[in-house]
Every structure is written in structure tokens, then in C-alpha cells.
XYZ file of C-alpha atoms in Angstrom:
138
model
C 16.262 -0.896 70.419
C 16.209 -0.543 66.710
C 17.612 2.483 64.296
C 13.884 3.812 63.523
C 15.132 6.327 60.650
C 11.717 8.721 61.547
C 11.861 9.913 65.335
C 8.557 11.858 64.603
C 6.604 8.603 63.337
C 8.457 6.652 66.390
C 7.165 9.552 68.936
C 3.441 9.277 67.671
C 3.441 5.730 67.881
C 4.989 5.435 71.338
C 2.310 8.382 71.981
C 0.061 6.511 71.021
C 0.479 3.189 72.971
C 0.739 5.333 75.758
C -2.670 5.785 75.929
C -3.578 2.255 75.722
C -4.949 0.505 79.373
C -1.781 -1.898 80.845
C -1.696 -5.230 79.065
C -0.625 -6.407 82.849
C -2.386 -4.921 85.866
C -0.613 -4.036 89.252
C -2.092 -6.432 90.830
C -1.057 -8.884 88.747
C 2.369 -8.904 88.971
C 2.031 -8.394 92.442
C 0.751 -11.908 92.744
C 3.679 -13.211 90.018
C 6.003 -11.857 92.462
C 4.363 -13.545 95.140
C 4.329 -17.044 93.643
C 8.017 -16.518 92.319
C 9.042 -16.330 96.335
C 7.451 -19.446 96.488
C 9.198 -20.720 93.904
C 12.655 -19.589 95.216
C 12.125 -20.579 98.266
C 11.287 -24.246 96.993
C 7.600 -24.495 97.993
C 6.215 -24.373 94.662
C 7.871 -25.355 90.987
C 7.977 -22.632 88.087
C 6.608 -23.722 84.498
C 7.337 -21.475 81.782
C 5.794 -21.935 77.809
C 5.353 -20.395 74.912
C 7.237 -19.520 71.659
C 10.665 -17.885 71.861
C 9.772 -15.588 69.113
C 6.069 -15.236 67.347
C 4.371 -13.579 64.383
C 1.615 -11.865 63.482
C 0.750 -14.361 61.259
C 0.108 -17.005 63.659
C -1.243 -14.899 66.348
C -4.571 -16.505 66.728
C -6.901 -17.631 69.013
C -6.549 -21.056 68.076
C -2.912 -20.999 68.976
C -3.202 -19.400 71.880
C -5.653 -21.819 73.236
C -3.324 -24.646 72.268
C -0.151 -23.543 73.830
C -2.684 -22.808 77.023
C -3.800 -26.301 77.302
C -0.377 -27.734 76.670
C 0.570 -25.551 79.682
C -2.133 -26.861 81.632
C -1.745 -30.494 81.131
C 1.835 -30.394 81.604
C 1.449 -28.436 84.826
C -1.267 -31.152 85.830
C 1.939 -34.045 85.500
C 4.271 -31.778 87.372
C 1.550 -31.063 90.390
C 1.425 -34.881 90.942
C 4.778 -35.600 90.677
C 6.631 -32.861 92.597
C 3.740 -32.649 95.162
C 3.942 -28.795 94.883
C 1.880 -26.126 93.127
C 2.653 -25.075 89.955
C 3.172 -21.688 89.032
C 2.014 -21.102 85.043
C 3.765 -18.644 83.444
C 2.829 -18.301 79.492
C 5.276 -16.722 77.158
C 2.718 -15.684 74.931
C 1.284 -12.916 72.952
C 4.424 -11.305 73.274
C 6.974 -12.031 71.614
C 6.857 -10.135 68.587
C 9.987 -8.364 68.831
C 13.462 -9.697 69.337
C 17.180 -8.939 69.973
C 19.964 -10.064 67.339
C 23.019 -11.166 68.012
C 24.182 -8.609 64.432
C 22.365 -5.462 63.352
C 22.635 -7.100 59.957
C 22.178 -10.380 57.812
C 24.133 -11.377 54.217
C 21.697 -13.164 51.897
C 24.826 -13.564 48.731
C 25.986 -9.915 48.188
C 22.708 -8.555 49.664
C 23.572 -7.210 53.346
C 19.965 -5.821 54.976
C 19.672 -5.413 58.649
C 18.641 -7.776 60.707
C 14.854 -9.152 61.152
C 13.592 -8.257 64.315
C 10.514 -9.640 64.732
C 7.064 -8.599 63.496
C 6.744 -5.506 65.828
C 10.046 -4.132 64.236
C 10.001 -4.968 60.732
C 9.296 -8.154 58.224
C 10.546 -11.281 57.211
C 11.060 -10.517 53.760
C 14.754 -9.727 52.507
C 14.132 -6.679 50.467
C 15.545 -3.169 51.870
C 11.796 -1.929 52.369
C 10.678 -4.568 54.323
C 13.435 -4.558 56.464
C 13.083 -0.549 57.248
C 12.269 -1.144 61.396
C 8.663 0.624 60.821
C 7.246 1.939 64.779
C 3.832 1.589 63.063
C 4.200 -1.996 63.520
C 4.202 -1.610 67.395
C 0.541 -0.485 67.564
């Protein structure tokens, strides 16, 4: 979890979301769960895509589509050759926010923290931009 240097700002945001409908029903991952038995059991085979780490920048329909279909075709090749279902999980639409291996980053004698990922802070290497900011989680 990033250092958010306002808890009050961090509280309304997380308020906030809270109020927002599930991005994931019940249901849902009930099924997941379901098809990941059949996976471990070795009646089915587990495909997993997407970007390991996104932006708001690219997050577009488009995109999204295109990963999809790539997805789709690729699970059509392993369906005929394994002779199992395939199980699609997307990493998608997600991945806006990631861990770092050090809370900071050196750019010459410039130490900032870390980018985390869109939902945490931005790209740019300037101390404001890299200020983790909760408003970027709604």
C-alpha cells in the first residue's frame, strides 16, 4: 500500500468507492472457482492474458476488444489441441496499480518514490507527480 501523505483525502476516496456496485459479482467468482477445480484437477486447461501493468492512457475500448479476441483465438488453438475446455481468464482493466520492488527510483541526483501505476500516482519524474494521490483510485 502506498504512503498517501492525506489520510482524510484517502478516507473519502475509499468512502467513496465503497459505494460503487462490485466490479465482480458473487456469482461470478463462484463459477471462476468452479472452473479453476477443473483446471486442477486436469479436466480443463487455464489461459490467462492481459497486460502486467496498464494505464489510463491506453484504457480503451479498442484495446480491450483486441486483447479479448487475442484471448479468444488463442483459446480456440488450445481447445483443439488439448481436447479440453478452456477456461479464459483476462487480466484486464485492472491493472492500474502495482507493487515495486523499492519505495524509490534515482533519475541522476533526483531520488522520487517509486511509480506505482496510474491509480497511485504518474509517470512523470517530478516530486508532484509522484505524490501517491487516492483521487486517482476513483
Amino acid at each position: 500500500m502506498p504512503d498517501y501523505p492525506d489520510a482524510a483525502a484517502l478516507k473519502t476516496a475509499t468512502d467513496t468507492l465503497s459505494t460503487y456496485p462490485p466490479l465482480v459479482f458473487a456469482g461470478e467468482a463462484r463459477n471462476l472457482t468452479t472452473a479453476l477445480a477443473e483446471v486442477a484437477g486436469g479436466r480443463a486447461f487455464l489461459l490467462q492474458g492481459g497486460d502486467c501493468a496498464e494505464s489510463f492512457a491506453e484504457f480503451h475500448p479498442d484495446n480491450i476488444r483486441d486483447t479479448f479476441r487475442v484471448i479468444l483465438q488463442m483459446a480456440v488453438v488450445l481447445t483443439y489441441a488439448s481436447k479440453l475446455p478452456v477456461v479464459k481468464l483476462g487480466r484486464m482493466a485492472g491493472q492500474f496499480a502495482k507493487p515495486r520492488s523499492t519505495p524509490t527510483e534515482t533519475v541522476g541526483d533526483v531520488e522520487l518514490p517509486s511509480y506505482r501505476g496510474d491509480n497511485v500516482n504518474d509517470i512523470a519524474f517530478t516530486p508532484e507527480a509522484r505524490l501517491p494521490d487516492p483521487q486517482r483510485l476513483i
